[in-house]
mmCIF file of C-alpha atoms and ligand atoms in Angstrom:
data_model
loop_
_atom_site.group_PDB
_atom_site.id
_atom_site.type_symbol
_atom_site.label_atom_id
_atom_site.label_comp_id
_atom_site.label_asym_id
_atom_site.label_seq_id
_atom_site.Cartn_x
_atom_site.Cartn_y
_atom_site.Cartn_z
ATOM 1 C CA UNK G 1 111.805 79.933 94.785
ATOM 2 C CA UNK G 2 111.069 78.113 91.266
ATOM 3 C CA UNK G 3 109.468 75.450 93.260
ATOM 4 C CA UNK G 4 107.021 77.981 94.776
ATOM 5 C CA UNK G 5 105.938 78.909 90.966
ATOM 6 C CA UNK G 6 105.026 74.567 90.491
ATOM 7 C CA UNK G 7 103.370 74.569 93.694
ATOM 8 C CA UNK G 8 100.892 77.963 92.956
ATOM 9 C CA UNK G 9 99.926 76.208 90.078
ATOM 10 C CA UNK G 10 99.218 72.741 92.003
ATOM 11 C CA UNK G 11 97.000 74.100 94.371
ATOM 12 C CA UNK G 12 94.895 75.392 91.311
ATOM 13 C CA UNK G 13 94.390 71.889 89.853
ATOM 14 C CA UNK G 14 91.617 70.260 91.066
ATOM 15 C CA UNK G 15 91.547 66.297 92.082
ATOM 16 C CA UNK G 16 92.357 64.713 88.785
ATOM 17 C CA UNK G 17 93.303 67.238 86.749
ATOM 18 C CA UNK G 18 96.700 68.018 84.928
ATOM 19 C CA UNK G 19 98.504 70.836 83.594
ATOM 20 C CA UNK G 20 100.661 69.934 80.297
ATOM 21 C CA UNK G 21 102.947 73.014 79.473
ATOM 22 C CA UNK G 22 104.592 72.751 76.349
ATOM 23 C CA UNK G 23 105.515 76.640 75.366
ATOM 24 C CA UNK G 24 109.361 77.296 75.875
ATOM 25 C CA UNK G 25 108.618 80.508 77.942
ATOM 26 C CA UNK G 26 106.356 78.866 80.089
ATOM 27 C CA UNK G 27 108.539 75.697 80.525
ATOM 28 C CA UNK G 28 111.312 77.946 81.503
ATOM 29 C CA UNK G 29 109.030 79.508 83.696
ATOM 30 C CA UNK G 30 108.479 76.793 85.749
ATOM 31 C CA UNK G 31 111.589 74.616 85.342
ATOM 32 C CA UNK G 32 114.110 77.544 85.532
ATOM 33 C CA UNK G 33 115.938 75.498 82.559
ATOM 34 C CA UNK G 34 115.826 76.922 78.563
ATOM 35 C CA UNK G 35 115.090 74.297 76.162
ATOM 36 C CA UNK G 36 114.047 74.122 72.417
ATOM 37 C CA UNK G 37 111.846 71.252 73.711
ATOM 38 C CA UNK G 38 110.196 69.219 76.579
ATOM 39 C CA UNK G 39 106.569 69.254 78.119
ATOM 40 C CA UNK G 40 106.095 69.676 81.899
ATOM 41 C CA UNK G 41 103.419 67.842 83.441
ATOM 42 C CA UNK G 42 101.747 69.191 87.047
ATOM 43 C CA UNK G 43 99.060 67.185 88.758
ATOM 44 C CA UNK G 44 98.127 68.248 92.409
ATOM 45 C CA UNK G 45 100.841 66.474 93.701
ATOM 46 C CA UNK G 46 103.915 65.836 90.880
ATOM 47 C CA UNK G 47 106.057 67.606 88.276
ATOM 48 C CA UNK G 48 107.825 66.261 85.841
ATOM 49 C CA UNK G 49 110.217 67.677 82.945
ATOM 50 C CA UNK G 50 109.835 65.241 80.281
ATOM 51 C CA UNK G 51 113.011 66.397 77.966
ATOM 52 C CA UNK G 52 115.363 64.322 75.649
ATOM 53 C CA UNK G 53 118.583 63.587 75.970
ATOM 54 C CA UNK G 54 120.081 66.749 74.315
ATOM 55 C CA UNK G 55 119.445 68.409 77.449
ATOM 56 C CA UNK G 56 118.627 65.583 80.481
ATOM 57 C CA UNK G 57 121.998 65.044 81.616
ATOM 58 C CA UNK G 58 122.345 69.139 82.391
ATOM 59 C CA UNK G 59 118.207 69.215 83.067
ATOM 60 C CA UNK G 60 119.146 66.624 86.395
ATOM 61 C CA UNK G 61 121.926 68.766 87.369
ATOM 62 C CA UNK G 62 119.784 71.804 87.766
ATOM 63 C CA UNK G 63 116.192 71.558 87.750
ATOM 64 C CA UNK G 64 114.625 71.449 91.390
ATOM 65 C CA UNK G 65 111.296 72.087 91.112
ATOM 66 C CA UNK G 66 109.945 69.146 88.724
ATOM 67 C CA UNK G 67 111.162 65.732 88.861
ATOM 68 C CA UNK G 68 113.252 65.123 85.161
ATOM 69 C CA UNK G 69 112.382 62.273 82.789
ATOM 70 C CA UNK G 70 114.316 61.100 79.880
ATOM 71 C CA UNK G 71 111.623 61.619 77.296
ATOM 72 C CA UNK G 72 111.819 59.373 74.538
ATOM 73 C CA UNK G 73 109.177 57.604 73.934
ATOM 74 C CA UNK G 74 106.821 60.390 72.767
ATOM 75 C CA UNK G 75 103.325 61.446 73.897
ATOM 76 C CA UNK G 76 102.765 58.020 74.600
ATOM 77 C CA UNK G 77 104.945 58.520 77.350
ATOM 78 C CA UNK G 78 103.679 61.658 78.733
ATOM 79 C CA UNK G 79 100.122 59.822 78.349
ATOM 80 C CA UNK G 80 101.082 56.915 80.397
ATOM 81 C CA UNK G 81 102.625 59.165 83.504
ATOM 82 C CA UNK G 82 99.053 60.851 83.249
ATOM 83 C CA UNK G 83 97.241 57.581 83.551
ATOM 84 C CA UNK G 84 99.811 56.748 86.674
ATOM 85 C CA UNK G 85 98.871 59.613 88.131
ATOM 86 C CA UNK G 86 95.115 58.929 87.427
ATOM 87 C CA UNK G 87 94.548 62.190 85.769
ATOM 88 C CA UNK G 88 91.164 62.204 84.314
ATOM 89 C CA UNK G 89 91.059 65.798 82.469
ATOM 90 C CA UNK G 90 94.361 67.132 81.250
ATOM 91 C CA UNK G 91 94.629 71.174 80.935
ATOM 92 C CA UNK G 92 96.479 72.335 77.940
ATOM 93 C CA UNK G 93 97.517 76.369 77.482
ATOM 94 C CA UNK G 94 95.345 77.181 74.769
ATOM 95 C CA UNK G 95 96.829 80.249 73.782
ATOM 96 C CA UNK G 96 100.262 78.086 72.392
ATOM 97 C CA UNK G 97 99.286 74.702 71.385
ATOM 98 C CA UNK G 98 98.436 74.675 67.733
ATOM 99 C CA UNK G 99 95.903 72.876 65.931
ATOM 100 C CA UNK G 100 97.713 69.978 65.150
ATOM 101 C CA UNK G 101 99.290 70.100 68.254
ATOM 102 C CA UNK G 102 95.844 69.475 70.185
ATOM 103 C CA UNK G 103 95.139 67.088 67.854
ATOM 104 C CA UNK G 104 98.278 64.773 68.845
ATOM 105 C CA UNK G 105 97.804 65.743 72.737
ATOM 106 C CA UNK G 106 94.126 63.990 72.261
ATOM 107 C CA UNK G 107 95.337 61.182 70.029
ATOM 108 C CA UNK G 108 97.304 60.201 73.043
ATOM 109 C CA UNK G 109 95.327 60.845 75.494
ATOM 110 C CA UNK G 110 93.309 58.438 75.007
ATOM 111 C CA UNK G 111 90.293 58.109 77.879
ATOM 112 C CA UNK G 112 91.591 61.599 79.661
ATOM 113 C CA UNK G 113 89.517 64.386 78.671
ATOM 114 C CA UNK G 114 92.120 67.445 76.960
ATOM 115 C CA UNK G 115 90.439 70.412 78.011
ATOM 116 C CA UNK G 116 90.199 73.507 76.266
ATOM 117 C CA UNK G 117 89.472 75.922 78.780
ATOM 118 C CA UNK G 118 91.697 78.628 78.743
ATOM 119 C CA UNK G 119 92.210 78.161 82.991
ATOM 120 C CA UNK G 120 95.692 77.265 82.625
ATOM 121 C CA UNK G 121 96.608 80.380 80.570
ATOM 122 C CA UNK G 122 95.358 82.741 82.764
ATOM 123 C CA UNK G 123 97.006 81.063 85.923
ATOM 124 C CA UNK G 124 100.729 81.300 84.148
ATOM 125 C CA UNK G 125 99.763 84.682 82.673
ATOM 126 C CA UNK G 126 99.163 86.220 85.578
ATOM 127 C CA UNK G 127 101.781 84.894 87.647
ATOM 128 C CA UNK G 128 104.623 85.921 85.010
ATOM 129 C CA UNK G 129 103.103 88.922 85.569
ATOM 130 C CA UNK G 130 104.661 89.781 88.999
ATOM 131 C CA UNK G 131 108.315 89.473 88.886
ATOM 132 C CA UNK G 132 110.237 87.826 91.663
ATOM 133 C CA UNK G 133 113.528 90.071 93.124
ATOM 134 C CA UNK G 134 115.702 87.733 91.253
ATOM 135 C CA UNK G 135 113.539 87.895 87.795
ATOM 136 C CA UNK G 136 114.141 91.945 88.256
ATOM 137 C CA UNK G 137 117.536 91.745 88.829
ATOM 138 C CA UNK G 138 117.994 89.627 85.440
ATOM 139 C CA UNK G 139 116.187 92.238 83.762
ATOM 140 C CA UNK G 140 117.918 95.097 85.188
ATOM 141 C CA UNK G 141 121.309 93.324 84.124
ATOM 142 C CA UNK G 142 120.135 93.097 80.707
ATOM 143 C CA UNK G 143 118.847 97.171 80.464
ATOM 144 C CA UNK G 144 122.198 97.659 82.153
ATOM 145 C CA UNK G 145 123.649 96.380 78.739
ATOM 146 C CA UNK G 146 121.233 98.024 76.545
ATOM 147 C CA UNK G 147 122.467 101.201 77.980
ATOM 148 C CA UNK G 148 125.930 100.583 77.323
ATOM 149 C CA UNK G 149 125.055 99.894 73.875
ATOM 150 C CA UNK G 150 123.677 102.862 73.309
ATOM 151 C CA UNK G 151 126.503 105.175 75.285
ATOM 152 C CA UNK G 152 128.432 103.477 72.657
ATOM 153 C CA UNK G 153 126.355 103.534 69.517
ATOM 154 C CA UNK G 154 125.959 107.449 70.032
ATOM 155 C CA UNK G 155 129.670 107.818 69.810
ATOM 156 C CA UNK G 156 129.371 105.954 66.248
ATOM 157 C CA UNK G 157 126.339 107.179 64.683
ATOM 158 C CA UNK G 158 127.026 109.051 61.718
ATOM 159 C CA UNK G 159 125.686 110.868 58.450
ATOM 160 C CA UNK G 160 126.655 107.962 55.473
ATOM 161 C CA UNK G 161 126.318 104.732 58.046
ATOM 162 C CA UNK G 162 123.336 102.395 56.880
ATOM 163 C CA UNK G 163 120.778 101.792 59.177
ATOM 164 C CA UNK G 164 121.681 98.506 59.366
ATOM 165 C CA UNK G 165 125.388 98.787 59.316
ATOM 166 C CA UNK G 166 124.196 100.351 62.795
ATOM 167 C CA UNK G 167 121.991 97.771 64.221
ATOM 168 C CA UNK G 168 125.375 95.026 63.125
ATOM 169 C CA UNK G 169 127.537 97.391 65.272
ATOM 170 C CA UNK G 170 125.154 97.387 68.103
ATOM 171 C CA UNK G 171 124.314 94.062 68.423
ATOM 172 C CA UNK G 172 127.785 92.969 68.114
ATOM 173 C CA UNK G 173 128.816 94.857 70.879
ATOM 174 C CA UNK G 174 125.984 94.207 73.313
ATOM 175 C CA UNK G 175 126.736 90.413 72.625
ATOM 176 C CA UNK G 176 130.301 91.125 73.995
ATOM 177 C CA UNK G 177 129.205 92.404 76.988
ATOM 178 C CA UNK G 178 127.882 89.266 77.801
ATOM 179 C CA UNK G 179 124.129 89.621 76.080
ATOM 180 C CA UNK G 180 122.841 85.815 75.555
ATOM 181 C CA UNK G 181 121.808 86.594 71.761
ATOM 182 C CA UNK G 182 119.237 89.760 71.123
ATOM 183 C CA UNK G 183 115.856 90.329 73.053
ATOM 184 C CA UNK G 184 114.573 90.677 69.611
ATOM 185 C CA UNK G 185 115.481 92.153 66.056
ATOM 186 C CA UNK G 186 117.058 95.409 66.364
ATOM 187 C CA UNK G 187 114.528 98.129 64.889
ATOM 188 C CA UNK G 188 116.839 100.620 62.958
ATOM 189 C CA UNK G 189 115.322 103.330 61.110
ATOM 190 C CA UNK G 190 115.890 106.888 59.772
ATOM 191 C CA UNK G 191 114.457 109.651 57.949
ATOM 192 C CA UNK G 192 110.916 108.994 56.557
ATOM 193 C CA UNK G 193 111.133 104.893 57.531
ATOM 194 C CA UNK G 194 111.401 106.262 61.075
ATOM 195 C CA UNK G 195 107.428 106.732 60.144
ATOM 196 C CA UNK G 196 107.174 103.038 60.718
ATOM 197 C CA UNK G 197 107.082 101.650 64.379
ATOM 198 C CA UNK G 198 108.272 98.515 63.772
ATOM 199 C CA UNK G 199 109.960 99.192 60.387
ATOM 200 C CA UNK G 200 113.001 96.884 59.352
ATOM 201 C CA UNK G 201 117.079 98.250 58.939
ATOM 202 C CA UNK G 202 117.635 98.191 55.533
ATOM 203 C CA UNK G 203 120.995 99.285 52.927
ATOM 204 C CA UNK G 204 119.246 103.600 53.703
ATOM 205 C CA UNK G 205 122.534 105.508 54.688
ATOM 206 C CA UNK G 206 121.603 108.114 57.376
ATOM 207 C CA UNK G 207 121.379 111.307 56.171
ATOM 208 C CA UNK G 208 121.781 115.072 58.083
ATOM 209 C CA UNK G 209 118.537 115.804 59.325
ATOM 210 C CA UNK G 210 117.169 112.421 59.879
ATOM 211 C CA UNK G 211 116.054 111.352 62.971
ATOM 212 C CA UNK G 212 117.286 107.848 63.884
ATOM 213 C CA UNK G 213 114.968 105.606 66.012
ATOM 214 C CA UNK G 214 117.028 102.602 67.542
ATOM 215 C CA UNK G 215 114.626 99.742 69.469
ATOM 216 C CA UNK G 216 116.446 97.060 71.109
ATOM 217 C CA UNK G 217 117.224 94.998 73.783
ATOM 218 C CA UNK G 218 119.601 92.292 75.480
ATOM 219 C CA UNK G 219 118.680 88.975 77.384
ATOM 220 C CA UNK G 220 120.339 87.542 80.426
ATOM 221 C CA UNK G 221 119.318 83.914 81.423
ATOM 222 C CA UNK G 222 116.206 84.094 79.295
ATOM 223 C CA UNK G 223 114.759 87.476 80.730
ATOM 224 C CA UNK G 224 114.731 90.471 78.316
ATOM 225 C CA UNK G 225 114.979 94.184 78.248
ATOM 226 C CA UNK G 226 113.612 96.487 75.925
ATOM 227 C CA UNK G 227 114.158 100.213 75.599
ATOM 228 C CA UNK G 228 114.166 103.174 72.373
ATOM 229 C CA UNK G 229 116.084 106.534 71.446
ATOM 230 C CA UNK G 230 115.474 108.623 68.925
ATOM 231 C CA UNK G 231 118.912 110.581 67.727
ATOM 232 C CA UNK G 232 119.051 113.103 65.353
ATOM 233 C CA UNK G 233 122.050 113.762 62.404
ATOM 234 C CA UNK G 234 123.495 116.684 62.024
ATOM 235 C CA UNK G 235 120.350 118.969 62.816
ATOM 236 C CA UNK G 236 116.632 118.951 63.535
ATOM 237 C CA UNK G 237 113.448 121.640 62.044
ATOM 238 C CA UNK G 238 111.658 123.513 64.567
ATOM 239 C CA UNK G 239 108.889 120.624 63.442
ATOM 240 C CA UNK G 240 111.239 117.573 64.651
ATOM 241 C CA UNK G 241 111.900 119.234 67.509
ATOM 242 C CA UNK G 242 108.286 119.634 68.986
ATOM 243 C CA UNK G 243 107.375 116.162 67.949
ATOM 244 C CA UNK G 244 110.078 115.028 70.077
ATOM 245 C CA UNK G 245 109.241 117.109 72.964
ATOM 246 C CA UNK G 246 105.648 116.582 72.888
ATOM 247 C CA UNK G 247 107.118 112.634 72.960
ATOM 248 C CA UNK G 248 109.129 113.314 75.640
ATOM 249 C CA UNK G 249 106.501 115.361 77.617
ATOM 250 C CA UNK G 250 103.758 112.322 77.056
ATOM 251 C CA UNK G 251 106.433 109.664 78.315
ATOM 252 C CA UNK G 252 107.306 111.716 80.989
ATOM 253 C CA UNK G 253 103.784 112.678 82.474
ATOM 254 C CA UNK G 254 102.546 109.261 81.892
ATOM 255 C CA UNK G 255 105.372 107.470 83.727
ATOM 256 C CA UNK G 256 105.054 109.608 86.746
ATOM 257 C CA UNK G 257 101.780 108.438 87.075
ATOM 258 C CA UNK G 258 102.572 104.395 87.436
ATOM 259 C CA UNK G 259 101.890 103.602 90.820
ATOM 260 C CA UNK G 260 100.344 100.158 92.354
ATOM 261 C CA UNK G 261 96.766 100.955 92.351
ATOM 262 C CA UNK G 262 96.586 102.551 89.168
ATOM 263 C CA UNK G 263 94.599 101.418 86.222
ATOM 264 C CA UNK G 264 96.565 100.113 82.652
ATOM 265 C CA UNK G 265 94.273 102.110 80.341
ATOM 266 C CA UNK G 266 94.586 105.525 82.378
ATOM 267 C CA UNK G 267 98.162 105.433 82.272
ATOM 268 C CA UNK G 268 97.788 105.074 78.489
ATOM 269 C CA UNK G 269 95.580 107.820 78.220
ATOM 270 C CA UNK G 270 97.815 110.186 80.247
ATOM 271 C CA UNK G 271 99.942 110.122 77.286
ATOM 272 C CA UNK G 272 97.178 109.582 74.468
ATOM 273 C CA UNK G 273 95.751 112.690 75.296
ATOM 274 C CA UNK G 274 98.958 114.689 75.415
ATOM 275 C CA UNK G 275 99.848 113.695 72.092
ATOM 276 C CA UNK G 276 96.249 114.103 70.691
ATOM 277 C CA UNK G 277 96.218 117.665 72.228
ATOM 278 C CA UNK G 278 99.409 118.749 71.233
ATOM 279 C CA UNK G 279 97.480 118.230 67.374
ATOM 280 C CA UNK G 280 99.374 114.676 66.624
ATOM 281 C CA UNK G 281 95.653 113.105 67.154
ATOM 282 C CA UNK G 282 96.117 109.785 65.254
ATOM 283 C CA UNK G 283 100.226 110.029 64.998
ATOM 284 C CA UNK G 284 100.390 107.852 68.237
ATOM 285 C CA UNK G 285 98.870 104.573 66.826
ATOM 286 C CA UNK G 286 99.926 101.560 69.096
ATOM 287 C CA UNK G 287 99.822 101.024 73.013
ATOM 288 C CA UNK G 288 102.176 103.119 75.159
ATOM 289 C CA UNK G 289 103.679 99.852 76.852
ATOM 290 C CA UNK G 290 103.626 96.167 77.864
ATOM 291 C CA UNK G 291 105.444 94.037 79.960
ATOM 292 C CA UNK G 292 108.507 92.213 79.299
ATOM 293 C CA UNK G 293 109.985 89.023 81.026
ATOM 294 C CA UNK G 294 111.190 85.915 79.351
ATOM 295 C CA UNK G 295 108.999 87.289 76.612
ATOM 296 C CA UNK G 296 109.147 90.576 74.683
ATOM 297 C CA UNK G 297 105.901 91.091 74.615
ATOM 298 C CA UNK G 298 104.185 90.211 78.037
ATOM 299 C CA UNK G 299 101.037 90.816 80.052
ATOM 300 C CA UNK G 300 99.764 93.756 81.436
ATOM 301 C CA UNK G 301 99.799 96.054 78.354
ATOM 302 C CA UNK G 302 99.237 99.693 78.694
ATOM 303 C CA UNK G 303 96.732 100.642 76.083
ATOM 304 C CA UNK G 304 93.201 101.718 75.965
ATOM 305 C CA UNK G 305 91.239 98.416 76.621
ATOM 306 C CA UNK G 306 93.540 97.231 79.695
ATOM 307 C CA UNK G 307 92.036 97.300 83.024
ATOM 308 C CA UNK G 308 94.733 95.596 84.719
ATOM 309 C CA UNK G 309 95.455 97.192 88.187
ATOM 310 C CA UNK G 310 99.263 97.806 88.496
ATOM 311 C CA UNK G 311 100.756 95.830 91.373
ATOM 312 C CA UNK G 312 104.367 95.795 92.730
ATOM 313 C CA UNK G 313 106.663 93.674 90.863
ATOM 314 C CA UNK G 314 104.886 93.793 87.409
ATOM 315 C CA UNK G 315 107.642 95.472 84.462
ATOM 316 C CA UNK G 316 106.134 97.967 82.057
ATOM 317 C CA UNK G 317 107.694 99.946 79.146
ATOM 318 C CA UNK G 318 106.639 103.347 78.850
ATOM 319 C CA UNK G 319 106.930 103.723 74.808
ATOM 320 C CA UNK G 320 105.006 106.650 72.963
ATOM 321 C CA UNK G 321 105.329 107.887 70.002
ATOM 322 C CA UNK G 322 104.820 109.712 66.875
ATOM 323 C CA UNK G 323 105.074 108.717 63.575
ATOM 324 C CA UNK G 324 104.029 110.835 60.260
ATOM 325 C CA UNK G 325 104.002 109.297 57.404
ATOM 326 C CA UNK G 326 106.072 109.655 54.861
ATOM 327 C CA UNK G 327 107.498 112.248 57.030
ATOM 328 C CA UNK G 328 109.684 111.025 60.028
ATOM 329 C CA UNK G 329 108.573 109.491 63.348
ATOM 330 C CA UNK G 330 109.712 109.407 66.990
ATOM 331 C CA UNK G 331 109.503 106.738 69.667
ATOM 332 C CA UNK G 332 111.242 106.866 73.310
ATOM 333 C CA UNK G 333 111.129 103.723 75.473
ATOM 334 C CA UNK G 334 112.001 103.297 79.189
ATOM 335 C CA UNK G 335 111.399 99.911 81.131
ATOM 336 C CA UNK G 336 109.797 100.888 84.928
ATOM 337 C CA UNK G 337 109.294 98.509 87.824
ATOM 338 C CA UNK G 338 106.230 99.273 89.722
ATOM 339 C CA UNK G 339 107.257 99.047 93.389
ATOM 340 C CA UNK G 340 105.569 99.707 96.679
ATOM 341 C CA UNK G 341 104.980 103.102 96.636
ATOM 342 C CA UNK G 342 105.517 103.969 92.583
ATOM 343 C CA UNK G 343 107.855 102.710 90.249
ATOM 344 C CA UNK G 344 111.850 102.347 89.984
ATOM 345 C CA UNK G 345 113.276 103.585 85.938
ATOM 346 C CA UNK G 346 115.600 100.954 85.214
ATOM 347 C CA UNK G 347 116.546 102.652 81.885
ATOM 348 C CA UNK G 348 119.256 105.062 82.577
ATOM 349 C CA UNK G 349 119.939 106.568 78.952
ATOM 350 C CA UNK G 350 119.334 110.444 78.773
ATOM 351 C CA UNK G 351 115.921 111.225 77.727
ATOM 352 C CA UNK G 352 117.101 114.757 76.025
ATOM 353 C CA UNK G 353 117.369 115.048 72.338
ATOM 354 C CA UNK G 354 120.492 114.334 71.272
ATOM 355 C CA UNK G 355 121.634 115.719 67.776
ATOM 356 C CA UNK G 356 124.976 113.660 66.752
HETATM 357 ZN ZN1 ZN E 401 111.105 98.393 72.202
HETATM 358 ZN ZN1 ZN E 402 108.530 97.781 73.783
#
């Protein structure tokens, strides 16, 4: 199966031509092996993990799609397999080598053009894009966590905790059940910082009345899940309660709608125009999803400039929200799997407002 994902990319590569990949999501993409370092190198017709000797013993044990190098010898090294191979132009991805970076790959490569076309980006982009059974399952192990976390959390949550007394108690407990560290930081946040999509826990206890938005998410071999709730403490305003409804109605609407077939931007809108409608025009101020995978943060996005056409396989999150400032702000957050004939929830949290 992994050796499928080397071999896509080798029939893209003309005569000549190389592929370096040096990102750690990308190298795990293709290797099926996390590292903190390495480069893979694809011609037309070889692969090779070039990776020291922290990790080549266990990197010969497992990888099977790329043949495994002890690398330590530097560029130079991955320079003089290209020259082996006769490579002539060497594709780097463009969106994650740095400056400096690009600067070192063509100090090496001396006599092989480094190409800055952005080919090789696209290529992995889009094929991370459509998940594999056995990428899905990984994912669907790690929701299956978040949502224990949060069966649990609810039975904790509690006027006087801290917001990030909370996110410690979470992640604690969705690393014993097995989560290999955190998708990402833990957003926390109550009260008027709920106003703040991406605001940071802090020493706030929670307070009766406050909504309490919780982001977070759990990895299993490298593949991530993502998912949000919005509690409340004690007791909600009429107010707090229609934002969250009119949340709830724009998630649920617009999810309905993800099919294969279906446009990226119109599934967006679905729930843009709820929200704007309901009179919350400008409350709603980032997209209403994106993919996930060995990334947080993955393409397609659902927002109002993506024309990607949904396909089976591909993972969105269905996120809106609504955030006044100063005020309070609600997000909810589902992860879908678009399948053959419309999409699979694999967040199975109640979507109700619960008031703890
Ligand atoms: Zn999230
Ligand atoms: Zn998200």
């Amino acid at each position: 199966m992994i050796q499928q994902r080397v071999q896509a990319l080798q029939a893209k590569l003309p005569p000549h031509t190389g592929l370096l990949i040096t990102s750690g999501s990308n190298r795990q993409y293709v290797t099926d092996f996390a590292s903190s370092a390495g480069m893979v190198l694809i011609t037309p017709d070889a692969a090779t993990l070039f990776i020291d000797f922290r990790y080549c013993e266990k990197a010969k044990e497992v990888v099977k799609s790329c043949a495994v190098a002890l690398w330590d010898r530097g560029l130079g090294q991955v320079a003089a397999e290209c020259r082996r191979l006769q490579v002539q132009t060497l594709l780097v991805e463009t969106e994650q080598v740095s400056v400096a970076q690009m600067g070192r790959i063509r100090a090496a490569m001396e006599g092989i053009t480094v190409s800055d076309d952005a080919a090789a980006d696209r290529w992995l982009t889009d094929a991370r894009s459509m998940k594999t059974a056995g990428e899905v399952d990984r994912i669907r192990a790690a929701q299956q966590m978040t949502d224990e976390t949060f069966a649990y959390i609810t039975g904790r949550i509690a006027a006087g905790r801290t917001e990030r007394d909370v996110m410690l108690d979470m992640e604690f407990y969705m690393r014993r059940l097995g989560s290999q560290g955190i998708a990402f930081d833990f957003i926390v946040v109550s009260g008027a910082n709920g106003s703040v999509p991406h605001g940071v826990p802090g020493d706030k206890p929670l307070e009766k009345g406050d909504f309490v938005t919780m982001d977070f998410g759990a990895r299993v071999d490298g593949y991530r899940s993502d998912m949000t709730r919005t509690v409340a403490v004690g007791c909600v305003s009429d107010e707090q309660r229609r934002v969250y409804e009119t949340v709830l109605a724009a998630q649920t609407r617009s999810m309905a709608q993800v099919a294969p077939g279906r446009v990226c931007k119109d599934i967006d809108a679905i729930a843009r125009d709820l929200i704007d409608n309901a009179g919350y025009a400008g409350a709603f101020g980032h997209g209403l999803g994106h993919s996930v995978g060995l990334d947080i943060h993955e393409a397609p996005n659902f927002n109002p400039r993506c024309d990607t056409v949904l396909q089976p396989g591909m993972i969105m999150t269905v996120e809106p929200g609504i955030y006044l400032e100063g005020r309070f702000g609600v997000r909810i957050e589902d992860m879908v799997v678009v399948t053959e004939t419309g999409y699979e929830d694999l967040t199975h949290s109640p979507h109700e407002l619960i008031i703890l």
